[in-house]
Structures are given as structure tokens and as C-alpha cells.
Coordinates of C-alpha atoms and ligand atoms in Angstrom, one line a residue:
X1365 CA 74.9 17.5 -23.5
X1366 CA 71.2 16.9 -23.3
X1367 CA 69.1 17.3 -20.2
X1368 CA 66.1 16.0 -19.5
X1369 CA 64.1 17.2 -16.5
X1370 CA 61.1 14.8 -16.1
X1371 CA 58.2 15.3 -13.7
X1372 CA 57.3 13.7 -10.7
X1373 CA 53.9 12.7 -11.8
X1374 CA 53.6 11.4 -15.3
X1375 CA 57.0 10.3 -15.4
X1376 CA 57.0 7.6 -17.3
X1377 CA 54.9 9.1 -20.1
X1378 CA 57.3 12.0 -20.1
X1379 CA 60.3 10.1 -20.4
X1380 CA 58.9 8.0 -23.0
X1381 CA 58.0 11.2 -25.4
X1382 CA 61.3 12.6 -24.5
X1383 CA 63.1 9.4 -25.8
X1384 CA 61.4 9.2 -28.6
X1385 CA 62.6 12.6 -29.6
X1386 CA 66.3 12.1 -28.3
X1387 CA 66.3 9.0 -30.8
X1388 CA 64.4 10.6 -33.8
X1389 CA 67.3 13.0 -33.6
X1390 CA 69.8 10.3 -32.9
X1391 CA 71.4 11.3 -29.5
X1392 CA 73.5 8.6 -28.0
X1393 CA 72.9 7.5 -24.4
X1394 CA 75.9 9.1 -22.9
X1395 CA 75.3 12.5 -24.3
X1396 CA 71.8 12.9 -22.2
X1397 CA 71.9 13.9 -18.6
X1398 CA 67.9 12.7 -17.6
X1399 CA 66.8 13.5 -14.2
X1400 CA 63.4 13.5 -12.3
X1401 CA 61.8 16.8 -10.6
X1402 CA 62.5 16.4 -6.0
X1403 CA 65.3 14.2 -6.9
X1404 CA 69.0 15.3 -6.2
X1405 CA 68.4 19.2 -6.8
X1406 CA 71.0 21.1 -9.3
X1407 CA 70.0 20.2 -12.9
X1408 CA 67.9 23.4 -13.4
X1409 CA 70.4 25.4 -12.9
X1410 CA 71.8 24.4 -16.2
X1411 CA 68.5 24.9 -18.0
X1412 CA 67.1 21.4 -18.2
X1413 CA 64.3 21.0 -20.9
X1414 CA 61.2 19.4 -19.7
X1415 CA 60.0 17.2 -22.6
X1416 CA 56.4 16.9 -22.5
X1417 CA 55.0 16.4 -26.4
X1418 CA 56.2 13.7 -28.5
X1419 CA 58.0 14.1 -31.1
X1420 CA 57.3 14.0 -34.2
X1421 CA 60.3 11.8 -35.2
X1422 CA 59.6 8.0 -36.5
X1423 CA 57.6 5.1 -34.9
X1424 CA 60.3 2.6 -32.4
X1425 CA 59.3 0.0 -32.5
X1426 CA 60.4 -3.0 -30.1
X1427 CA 59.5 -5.6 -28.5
X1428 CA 56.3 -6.2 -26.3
X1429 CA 58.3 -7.8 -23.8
X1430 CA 60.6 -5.5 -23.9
X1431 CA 58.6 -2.3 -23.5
X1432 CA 56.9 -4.2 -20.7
X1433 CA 60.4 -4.5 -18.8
X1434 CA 61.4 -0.9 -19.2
X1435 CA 57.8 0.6 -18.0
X1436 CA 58.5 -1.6 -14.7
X1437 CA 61.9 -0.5 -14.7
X1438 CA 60.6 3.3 -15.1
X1439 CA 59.1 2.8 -11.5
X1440 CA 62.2 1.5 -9.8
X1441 CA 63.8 3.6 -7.0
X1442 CA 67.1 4.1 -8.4
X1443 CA 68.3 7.4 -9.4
X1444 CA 69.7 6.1 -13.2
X1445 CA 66.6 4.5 -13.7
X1446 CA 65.7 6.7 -16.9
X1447 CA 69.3 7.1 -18.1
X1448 CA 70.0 3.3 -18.3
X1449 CA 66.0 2.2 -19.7
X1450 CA 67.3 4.8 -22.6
X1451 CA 70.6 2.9 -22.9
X1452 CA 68.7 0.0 -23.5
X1453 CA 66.0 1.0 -25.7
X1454 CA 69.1 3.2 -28.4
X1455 CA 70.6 -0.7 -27.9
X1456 CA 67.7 -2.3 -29.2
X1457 CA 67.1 -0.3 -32.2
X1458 CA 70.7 -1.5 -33.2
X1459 CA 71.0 -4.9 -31.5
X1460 CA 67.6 -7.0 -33.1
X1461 CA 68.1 -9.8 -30.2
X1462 CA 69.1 -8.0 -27.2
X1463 CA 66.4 -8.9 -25.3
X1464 CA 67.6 -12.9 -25.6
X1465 CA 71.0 -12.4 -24.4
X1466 CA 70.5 -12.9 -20.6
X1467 CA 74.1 -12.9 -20.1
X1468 CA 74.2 -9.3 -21.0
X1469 CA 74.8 -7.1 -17.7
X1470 CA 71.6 -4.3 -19.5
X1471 CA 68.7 -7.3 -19.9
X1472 CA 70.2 -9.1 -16.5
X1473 CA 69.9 -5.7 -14.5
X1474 CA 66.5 -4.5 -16.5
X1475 CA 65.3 -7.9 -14.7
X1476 CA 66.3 -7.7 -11.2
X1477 CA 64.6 -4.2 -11.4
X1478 CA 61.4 -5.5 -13.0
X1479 CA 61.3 -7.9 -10.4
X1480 CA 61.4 -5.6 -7.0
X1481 CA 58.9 -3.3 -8.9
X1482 CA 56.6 -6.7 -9.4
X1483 CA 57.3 -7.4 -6.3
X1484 CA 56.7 -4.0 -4.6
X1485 CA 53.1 -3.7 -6.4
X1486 CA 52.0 -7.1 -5.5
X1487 CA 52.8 -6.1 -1.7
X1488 CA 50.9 -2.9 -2.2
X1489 CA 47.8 -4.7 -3.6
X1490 CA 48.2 -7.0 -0.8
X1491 CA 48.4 -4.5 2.1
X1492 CA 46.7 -1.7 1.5
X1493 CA 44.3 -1.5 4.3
X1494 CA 41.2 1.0 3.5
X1495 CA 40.2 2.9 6.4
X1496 CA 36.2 4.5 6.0
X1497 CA 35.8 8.1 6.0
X1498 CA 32.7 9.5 7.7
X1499 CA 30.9 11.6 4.8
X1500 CA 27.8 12.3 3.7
X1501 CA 28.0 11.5 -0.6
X1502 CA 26.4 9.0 -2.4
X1503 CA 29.2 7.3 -2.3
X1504 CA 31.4 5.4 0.3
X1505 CA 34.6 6.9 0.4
X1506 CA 38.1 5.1 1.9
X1507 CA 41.7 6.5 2.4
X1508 CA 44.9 3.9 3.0
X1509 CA 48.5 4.9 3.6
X1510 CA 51.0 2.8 2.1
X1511 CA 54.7 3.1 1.7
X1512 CA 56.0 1.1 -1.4
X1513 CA 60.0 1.0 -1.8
X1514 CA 59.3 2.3 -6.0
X1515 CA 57.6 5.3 -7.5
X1516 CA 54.6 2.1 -8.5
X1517 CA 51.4 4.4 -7.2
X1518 CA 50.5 5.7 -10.9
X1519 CA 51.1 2.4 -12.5
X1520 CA 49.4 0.3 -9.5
X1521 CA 46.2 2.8 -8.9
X1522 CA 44.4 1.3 -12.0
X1523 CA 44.3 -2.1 -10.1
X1524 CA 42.6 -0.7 -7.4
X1525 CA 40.0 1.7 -9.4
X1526 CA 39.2 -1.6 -11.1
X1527 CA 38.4 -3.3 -8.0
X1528 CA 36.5 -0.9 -6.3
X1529 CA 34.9 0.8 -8.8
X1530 CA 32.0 1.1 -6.1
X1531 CA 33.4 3.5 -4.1
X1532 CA 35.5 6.3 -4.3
X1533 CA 39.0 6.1 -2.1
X1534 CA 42.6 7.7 -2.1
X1535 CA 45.9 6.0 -1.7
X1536 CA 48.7 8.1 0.5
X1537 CA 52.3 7.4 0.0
X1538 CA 55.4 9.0 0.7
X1539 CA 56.3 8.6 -3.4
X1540 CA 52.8 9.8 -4.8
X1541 CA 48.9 9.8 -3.9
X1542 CA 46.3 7.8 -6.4
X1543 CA 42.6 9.5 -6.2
X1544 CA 39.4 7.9 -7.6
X1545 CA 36.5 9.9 -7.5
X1546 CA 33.4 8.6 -9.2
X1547 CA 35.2 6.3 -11.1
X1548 CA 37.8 9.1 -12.3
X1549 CA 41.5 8.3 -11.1
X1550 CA 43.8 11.2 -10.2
X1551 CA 47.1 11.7 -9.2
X1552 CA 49.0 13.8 -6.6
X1553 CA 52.5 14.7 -5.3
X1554 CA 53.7 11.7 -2.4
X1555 CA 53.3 13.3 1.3
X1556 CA 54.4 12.5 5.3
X1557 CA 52.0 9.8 6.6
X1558 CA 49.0 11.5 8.1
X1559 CA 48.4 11.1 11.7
X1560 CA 46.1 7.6 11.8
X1561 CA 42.2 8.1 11.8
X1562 CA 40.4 6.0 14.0
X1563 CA 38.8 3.2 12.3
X1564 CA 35.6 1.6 13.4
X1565 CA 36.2 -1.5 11.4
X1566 CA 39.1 -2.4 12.3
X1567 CA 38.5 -4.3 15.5
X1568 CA 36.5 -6.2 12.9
X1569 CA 39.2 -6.7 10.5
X1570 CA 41.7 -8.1 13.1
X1571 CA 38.4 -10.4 14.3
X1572 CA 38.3 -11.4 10.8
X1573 CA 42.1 -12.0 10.6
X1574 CA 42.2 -13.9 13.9
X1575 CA 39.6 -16.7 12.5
X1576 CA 41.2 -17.1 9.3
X1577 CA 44.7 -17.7 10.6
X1578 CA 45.0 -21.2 10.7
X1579 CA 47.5 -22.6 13.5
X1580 CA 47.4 -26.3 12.1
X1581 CA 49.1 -24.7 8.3
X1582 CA 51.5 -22.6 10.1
X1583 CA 54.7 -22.0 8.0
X1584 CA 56.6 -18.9 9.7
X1585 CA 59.3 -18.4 7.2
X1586 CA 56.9 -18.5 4.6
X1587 CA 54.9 -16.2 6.4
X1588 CA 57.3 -14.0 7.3
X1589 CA 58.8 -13.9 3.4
X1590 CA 55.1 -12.9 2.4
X1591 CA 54.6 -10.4 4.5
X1592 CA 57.7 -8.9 5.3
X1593 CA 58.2 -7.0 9.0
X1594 CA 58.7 -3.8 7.1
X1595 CA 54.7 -3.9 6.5
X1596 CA 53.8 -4.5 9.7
X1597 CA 53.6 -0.9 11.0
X1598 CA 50.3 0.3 8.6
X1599 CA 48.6 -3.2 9.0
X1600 CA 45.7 -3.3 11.7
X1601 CA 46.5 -7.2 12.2
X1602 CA 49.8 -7.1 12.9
X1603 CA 50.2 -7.1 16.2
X1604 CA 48.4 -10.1 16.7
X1605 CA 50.8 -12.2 15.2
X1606 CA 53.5 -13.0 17.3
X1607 CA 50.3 -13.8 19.7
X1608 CA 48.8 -15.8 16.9
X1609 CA 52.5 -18.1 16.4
X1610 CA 53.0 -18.5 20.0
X1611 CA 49.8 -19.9 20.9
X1612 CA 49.4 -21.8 17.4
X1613 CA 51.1 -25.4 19.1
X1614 CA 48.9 -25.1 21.8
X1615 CA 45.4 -24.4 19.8
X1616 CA 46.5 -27.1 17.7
X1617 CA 46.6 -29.8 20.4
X1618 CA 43.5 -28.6 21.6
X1619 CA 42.0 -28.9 18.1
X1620 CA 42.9 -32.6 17.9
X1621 CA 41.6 -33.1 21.6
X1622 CA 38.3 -31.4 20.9
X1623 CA 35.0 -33.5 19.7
X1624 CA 34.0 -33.4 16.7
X1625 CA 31.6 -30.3 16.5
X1626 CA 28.1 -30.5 16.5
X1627 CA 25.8 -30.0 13.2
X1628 CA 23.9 -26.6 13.2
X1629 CA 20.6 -26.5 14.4
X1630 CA 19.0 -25.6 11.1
X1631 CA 20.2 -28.8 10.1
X1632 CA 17.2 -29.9 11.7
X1633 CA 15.0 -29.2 9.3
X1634 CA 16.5 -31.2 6.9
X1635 CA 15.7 -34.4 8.9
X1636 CA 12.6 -34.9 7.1
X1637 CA 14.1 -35.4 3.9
X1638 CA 16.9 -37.6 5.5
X1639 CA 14.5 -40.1 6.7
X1640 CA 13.4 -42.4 3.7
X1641 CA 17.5 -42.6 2.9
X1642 CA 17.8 -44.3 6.5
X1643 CA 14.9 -46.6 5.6
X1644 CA 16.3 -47.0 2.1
X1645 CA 20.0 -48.0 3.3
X1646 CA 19.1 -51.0 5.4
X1647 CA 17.2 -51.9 2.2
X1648 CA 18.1 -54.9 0.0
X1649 CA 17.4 -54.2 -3.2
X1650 CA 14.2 -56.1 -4.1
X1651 CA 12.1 -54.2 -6.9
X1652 CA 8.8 -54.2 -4.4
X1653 CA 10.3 -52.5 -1.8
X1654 CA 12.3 -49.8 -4.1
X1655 CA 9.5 -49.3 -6.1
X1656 CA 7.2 -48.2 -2.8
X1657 CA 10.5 -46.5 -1.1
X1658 CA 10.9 -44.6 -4.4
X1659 CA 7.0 -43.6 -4.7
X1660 CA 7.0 -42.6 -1.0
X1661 CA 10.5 -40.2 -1.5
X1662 CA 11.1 -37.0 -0.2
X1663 CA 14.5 -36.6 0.0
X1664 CA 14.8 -33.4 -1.9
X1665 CA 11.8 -30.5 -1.6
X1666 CA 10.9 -31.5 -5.4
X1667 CA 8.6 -34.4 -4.5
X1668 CA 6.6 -31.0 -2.8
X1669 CA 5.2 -29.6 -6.2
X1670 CA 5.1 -33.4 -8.3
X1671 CA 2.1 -35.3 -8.6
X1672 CA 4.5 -38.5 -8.1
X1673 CA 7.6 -40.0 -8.2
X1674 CA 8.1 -41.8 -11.4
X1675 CA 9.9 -44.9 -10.8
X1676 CA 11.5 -47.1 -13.9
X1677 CA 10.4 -49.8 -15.7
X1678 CA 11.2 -52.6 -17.3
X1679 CA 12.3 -56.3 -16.2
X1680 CA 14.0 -56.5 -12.7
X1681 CA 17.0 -58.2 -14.4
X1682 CA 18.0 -56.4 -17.8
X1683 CA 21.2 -56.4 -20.0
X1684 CA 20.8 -52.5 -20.6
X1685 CA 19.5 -49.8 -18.8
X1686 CA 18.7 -46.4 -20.5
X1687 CA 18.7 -43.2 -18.1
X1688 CA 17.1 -40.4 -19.1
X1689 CA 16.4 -36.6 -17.0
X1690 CA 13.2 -36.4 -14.6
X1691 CA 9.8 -37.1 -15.9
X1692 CA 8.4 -34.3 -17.9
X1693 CA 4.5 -32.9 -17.6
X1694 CA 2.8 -35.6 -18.8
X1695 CA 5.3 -38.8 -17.2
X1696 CA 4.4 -37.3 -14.1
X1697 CA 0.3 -37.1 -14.5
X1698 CA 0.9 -40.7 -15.9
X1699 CA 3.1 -42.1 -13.2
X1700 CA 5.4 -43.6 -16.4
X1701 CA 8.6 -42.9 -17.7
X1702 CA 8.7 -41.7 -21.1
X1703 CA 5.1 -41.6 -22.3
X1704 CA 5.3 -38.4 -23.7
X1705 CA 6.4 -36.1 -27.0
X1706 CA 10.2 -36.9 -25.9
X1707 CA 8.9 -40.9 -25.3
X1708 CA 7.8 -41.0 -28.5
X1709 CA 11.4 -40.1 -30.0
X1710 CA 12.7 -42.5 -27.7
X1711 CA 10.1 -45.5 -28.8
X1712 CA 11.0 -44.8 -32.5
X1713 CA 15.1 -45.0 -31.6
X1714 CA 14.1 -48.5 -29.7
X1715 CA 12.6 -49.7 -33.2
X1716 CA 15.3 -48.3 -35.7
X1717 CA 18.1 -50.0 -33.3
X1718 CA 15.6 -53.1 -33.0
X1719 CA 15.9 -52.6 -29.4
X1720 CA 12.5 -53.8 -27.9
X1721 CA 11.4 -51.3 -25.1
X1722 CA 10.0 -54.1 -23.0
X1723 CA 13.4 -55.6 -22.1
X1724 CA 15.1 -52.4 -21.3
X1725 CA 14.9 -51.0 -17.7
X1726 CA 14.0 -47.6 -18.2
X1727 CA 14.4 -44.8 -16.0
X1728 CA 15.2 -41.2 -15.3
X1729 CA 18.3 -39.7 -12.9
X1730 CA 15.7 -37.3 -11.1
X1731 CA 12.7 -39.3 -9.9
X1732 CA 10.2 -36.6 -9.6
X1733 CA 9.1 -33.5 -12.5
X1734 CA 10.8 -30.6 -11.8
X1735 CA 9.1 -27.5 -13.1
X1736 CA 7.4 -23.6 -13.3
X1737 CA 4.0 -23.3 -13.2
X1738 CA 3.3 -19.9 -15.7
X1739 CA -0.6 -19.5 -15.9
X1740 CA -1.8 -23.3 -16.7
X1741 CA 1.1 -24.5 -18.0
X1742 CA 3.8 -26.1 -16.3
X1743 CA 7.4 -25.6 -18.1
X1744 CA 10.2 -27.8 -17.4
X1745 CA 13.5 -26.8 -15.8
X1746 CA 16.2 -28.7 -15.6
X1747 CA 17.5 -30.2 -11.9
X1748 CA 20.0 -28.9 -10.1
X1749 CA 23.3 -30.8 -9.3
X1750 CA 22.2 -31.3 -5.6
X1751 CA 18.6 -32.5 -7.1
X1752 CA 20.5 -35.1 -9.3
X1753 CA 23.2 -36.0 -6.6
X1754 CA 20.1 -36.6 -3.8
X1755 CA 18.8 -38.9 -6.1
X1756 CA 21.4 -40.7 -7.3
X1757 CA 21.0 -42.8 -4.0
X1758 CA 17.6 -44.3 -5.8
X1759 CA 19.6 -44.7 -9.2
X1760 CA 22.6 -46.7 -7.7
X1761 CA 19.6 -49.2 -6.0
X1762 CA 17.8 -49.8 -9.5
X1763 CA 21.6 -50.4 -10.9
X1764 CA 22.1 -52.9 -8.0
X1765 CA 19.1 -54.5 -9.1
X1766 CA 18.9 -54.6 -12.6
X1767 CA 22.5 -55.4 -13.2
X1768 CA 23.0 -53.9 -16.4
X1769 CA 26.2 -54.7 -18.7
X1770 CA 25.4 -51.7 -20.3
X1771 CA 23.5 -48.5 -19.1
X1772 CA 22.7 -45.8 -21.9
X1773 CA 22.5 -41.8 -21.0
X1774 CA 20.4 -39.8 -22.1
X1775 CA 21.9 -36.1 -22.1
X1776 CA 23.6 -34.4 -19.6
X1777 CA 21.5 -35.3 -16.4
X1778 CA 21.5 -38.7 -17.1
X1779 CA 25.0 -38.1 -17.5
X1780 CA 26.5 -36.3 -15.0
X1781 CA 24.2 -38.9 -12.7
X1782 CA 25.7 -41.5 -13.4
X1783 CA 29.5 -40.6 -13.9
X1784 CA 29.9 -37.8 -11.5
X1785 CA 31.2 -36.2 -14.9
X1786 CA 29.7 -32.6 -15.1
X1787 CA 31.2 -32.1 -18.3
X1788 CA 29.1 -31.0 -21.4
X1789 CA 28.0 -34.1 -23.4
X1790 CA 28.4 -33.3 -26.7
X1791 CA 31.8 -33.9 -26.7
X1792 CA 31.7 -37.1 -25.4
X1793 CA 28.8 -38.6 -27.2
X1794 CA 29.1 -41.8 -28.1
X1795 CA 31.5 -42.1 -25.6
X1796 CA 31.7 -45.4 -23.3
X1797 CA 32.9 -43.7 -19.5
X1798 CA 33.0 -45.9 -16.5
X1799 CA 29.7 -45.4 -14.5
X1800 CA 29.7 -44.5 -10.3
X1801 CA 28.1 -47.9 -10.2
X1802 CA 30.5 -50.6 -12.0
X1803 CA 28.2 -50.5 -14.9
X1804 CA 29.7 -48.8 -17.9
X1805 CA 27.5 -46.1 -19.7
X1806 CA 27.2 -45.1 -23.0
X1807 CA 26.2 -41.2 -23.5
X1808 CA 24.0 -39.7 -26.0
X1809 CA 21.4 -36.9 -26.2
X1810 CA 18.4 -36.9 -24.8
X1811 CA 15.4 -37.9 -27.3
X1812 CA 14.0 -34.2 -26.0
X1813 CA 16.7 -32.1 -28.1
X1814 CA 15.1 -33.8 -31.4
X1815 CA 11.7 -31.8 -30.6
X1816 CA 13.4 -28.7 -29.3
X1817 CA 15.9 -28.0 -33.1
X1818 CA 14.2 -26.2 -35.8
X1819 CA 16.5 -27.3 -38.9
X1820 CA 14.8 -30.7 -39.7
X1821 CA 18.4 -32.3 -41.3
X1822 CA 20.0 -31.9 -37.8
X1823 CA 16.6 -33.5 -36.3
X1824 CA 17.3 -36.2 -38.7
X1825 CA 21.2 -36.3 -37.4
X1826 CA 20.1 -36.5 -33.7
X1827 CA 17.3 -39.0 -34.5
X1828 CA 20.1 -41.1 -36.3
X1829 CA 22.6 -40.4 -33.3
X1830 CA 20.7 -41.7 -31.0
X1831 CA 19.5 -44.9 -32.5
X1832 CA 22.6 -45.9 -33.1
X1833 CA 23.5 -45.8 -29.2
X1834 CA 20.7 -48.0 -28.8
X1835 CA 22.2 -50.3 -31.1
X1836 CA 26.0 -50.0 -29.9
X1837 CA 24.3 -51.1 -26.7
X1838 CA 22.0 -53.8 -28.0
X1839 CA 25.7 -55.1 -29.6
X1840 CA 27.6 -54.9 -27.0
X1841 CA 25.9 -57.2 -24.3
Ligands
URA3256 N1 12.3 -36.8 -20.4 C1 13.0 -37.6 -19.6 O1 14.1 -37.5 -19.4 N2 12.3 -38.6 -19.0 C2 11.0 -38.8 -19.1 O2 10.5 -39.7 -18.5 C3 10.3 -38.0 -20.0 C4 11.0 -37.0 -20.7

């Protein structure tokens, strides 16, 4: 008979270098007595061997799935954990698909034991509550006590180090301590729960819990299967939950009877950009009275640094409409869509797609330039999805007006503008999507990528992309 006397810490490595030598020398499962150091006493007196190096017998090899089953299994809290994970493993050297047969009593028990362990370390990820130790380092430093049902501390801790790799903390339990100090994780024997420090923030921790409980979602047997009673003892919170269920009927009631509440006064200083929208909305779309609502905007702080909003062109009824970003630098000195470098791309698209500018309504998602100043320059940068969503107000009015049967986007601004669709474009180029307007809309780049790629055959390919949008569209209506 074999016996193998494994350590309390480090078990699972142990036991796995002491298998590996048991089956490099071929020692069946029933001949090895394996036991774990502060478990039932009695094995030393016959001399067990503590197996600490591995042997250096051949590689075992087995399956990923399976190894991951036997390290939960390793953790478990039952006292043949070790003999029957060895069972297993001598199996599945000699049985190549033992790990498929789920009617086998091994793999259906090596499951119900993985399961409890998963089950135990999600709990203890869960509840451990960290409690601030007064010190002087440079680093916080936090103790918990925890009592999981397995030996899971050592395979659990690195979850926690990961986490709060900020600070240093230590784990108590009755089955093994985890201590991470300066980012180095240790490992101590399990001890009797401390006597509780007091904890400055946990009156703010329960506050915390009592605003996040939510009486209108309350499911108790859900509740209670999540966080099982047995926690309840180490968890700051708990005893305001039987408070928190009995009252939850009556808060709700008095949720549904309350008015609605009030904005925040901060909201106040939004008012002034909410004001031209109230002008706008009683507003039937004629093109005088856009144009001037659009030039007097200041719905969004960005009509703050522009010289003027750039409102679009074209005749007030048109068969296509072609979006493009904001105005750039020189659109916005000009007061015109497209009149610059990225214009010019754009005017020789119209001509290859015989597409005459002049009958197209032309306009941009973002209705003022949106930029940097560095020195005397002023650098682009792109608006922001609440930029583009503010001003899509002004974008649904043109639509409204213009009545396009087909409206052309120009990159992702234009895009997203108009479908609500913050997906990257270049997969959908070419693509005809369903605008937020009835309109459908054709995407494509934006004339501005031509200027910005230095390989002059993909120029060439964008150049050729997008004129052939303009035709699809001059085609299709
Ligand atoms: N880029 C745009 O998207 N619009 C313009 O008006 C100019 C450049």
C-alpha cells in the first residue's frame, strides 16, 4: 500500500506531482491510501510519504476539460476527494472517452463536485466584504473573513489579487488565509474567525445597499437562492433585509402615488440651448425660416467656438440629398458646405457620376465646425454622438423639406445621423439602410478619406467608390 500524505497548503499541486509519480510507476488506485495533513489524524503513524517533486516519470496527458474538472474537484470538502480524482485520472489513461460517458457514476460525481466548488467560489467572490485597516503604508490595506463550505481560498485568491491589485488585503477563513502584499499573493493555514473590527464604512455600505435594493423587482426566492441565509452572518447588509421585504409593497405603492420628480437644478443651465428647439418644433418646415433657425442655433456649446452654422444647399425640393460630417475650416469661414479640399473630391465624384451639384441638396449631420485651435491652425475633430444626435433635430427638418427618395452618407457621421446605426461604415458601404426619417440612405465614405490615404491606387479605389454612390443614387430615383 501507498500513502500519500499531502499538505494543507499547496494541496492540489502536491497531489498532482504525487500522481504523476504513482502512475509513472503504475500503481493502481486501490493500492494508494492519500490523505491531507489536519484531516482525520492516524496516517503518520504508518509512515506516510509526502510527495512534494514530480516525478520524473512520462508526460499524462488528458484532456483540458478534464483536468479542469479534477482541479475543482481537488478543492471539494470531501475527505476521498484525492483518492477518487486519481481513480479517475489512472481511468483516463486507459478509457480514451471517459470524459463523454455521463452515465458513468466517476464523470456524474466529478460533476456534482465541480459544481458546489463553482458554486462555493462564485459566493465567496460575491460576499467577501473588505473591512479598512487603519495603517500608515503607501498602500490601503483591507482584511475580510469569509467561510466557504470547500478548501477554494488558494484557487479563488488570484481573482481577488487581480481585482484589487491597488491595494494590499488578506482573506480569513476557517479552511485557509489568501495574503496580497504589494501585488505578491501568499498563503496561510485557515484560523477561528477573529473578533469583528469596527468598520467606519460600513454604515456606508448598508446606505449604499439600502438605495440599490429595488422594492418594485423584488423576487424573494430568487433572492434568497442567491444569497443563501448561511451568508448572512459576515455580511454588513443583512440585517436590513427582512426590513427591506416587509416594507417593499408599501414603498412600492408609494412610488406609483408619488409625482414625477423634478429635473435637477443644473438642468437649468441647459435651458439656453433648449430654446431655439422650442422655436423650431412649432416650425413648419419652410426653407426661410429653417435656414435663419439653423444660422441662429445653439443647441449644443459648439456654435460657441464656430464662425457660423453652415446650413445646406441646394433646391428646396430635390430627388437626392447627400449628408456629409460638419463643415471643416474653410466651410465655416465661407458659410458653404463643401467648398473646400474635401469639396473638391466631392465636386469631381458629382461629375464622374454625372450628378450635377446644383440639384442635389447638400448638407452636413453637424451644422457647425467642430475643432482644436493648436497655434494658428484650427484642426478638425470629429463630433461626438450627443453633438450629432442634438443636431439631428435640424437634419430631420431639411429631410421634411427636401423630400428626398434617396439621401447619400457620407462616412460615419453622416451615417450614424441618419440611421441611428453607430456601426463602423466600411462594412456597410454601399449599403442601402432605412433612414430615421422614411428616406432610405445610401452609405459611403466621406470625400475627406481620399485626401487623408497615402497609397495613391487606394485613393483611386475611394475616388471610384464614391462616384459610383453618386450614380447608384442618380439611378435609383
Ligand atoms: N466635410 C464635410 O463633411 N462637410 C463639409 O462641408 C466639408 C468637409
Amino acid at each position: 500500500m501507498e500513502n500519500v500524505l499531502l499538505p494543507p497548503l499547496g494541496f492540489a499541486a502536491a497531489w498532482r506531482d504525487a500522481a504523476r509519480d504513482l502512475l509513472a510507476r503504475e500503481i493502481p488506485p486501490e493500492q494508494v491510501h492519500w490523505q491531507c495533513e489536519g484531516d482525520a489524524p492516524g496516517l503518520e503513524l504508518f509512515g506516510a510519504s509526502v510527495v512534494s517533486k514530480a516525478a520524473d516519470g512520462p508526460e499524462i496527458r488528458l484532456p483540458r476539460a478534464l483536468l479542469g474538472l479534477i482541479g475543482d474537484v481537488l478543492c471539494a470538502n470531501v475527505p476521498v476527494r484525492f483518492s477518487m480524482a486519481y481513480r479517475i485520472v489512472w481511468r483516463a489513461q486507459r478509457e480514451r472517452h471517459l470524459l463523454g460517458d455521463a452515465s458513468d457514476p466517476d464523470i456524474a460525481w466529478l460533476q456534482v463536485l465541480s459544481k458546489l466548488v463553482h458554486r462555493d467560489q462564485h459566493k465567496m467572490k460575491a460576499f467577501v466584504r473588505f473591512c479598512e485597516e487603519q495603517g500608515s503604508g503607501a498602500r490601503r490595506a483591507f482584511t475580510a473573513w469569509f467561510e466557504p463550505d470547500h478548501f477554494i481560498v488558494e484557487a479563488t485568491a488570484p481573482f481577488f489579487a487581480r481585482r484589487f491589485g491597488d491595494m494590499d488585503w488578506r482573506i480569513e477563513t476557517p479552511r485557509g488565509c489568501a495574503v496580497c502584499t504589494g501585488g505578491a499573493l501568499h498563503f496561510g493555514p485557515g484560523i477561528a474567525k477573529p473578533v469583528a473590527l469596527a468598520d467606519p464604512t460600513e454604515e456606508l455600505w448598508r446606505t449604499y445597499y439600502t438605495n440599490i435594493f429595488n422594492p418594485a423587482r423584488l423576487k424573494v426566492k430568487a433572492m434568497q437562492s442567491e444569497m443563501p441565509k448561511k451568508y448572512w452572518k459576515n455580511l454588513p447588509e443583512a440585517d436590513l433585509i427582512p426590513k427591506l421585504i416587509a416594507s417593499a409593497e408599501q414603498r412600492v405603492i408609494a412610488m406609483r402615488e408619488a409625482e414625477a420628480t423634478q429635473p435637477a437644478l443644473r438642468s437649468l443651465r441647459m435651458e439656453p440651448y433648449e430654446r431655439p428647439v422650442a422655436i423650431a418644433a412649432e416650425m413648419t418646415p419652410d426653407r426661410e425660416s429653417l435656414d435663419t433657425q439653423i444660422a441662429g442655433c445653439t443647441r449644443c456649446p459648439l456654435h460657441c467656438n464656430a464662425t457660423q452654422a453652415v446650413r445646406g444647399e441646394g433646391p428646396d425640393r430635390a430627388a437626392i440629398m447627400v449628408v456629409g460630417e460638419q463643415p471643416g475650416d474653410r466651410e465655416d469661414l465661407a458659410g458653404r458646405a463643401f467648398v473646400g479640399p474635401a469639396g473638391r473630391e466631392l465636386d469631381a465624384a458629382f461629375m464622374a457620376a454625372e450628378v450635377p451639384r446644383g440639384g442635389v441638396y447638400l448638407t452636413n449631420a453637424v451644422k457647425h465646425f467642430k475643432h482644436t485651435v493648436r497655434g494658428k491652425r484650427r484642426l478638425h475633430e470629429r463630433p461626438g454622438r450627443s453633438e450629432i444626435e442634438t443636431c439631428r433635430w435640424w437634419l430631420g427638418q431639411e429631410v421634411a423639406l427636401a423630400r428626398p427618395k434617396i439621401i447619400v452618407a457620407l462616412g460615419a457621421t453622416a451615417a450614424y445621423a441618419l440611421t441611428g446605426n453607430g456601426k463602423a461604415v466600411t462594412a456597410r458601404q454601399g449599403q442601402v439602410e432605412p433612414s430615421l426619417f422614411g428616406s432610405p440612405v445610401l452609405i459611403t465614405g466621406h470625400p475627406a478619406a481620399i485626401l487623408r490615404v497615402p497609397d495613391p491606387a487606394l485613393a483611386e479605389r475611394l475616388r471610384s467608390e464614391l462616384a459610383a454612390a453618386l450614380r447608384t443614387a442618380r439611378q435609383s430615383v
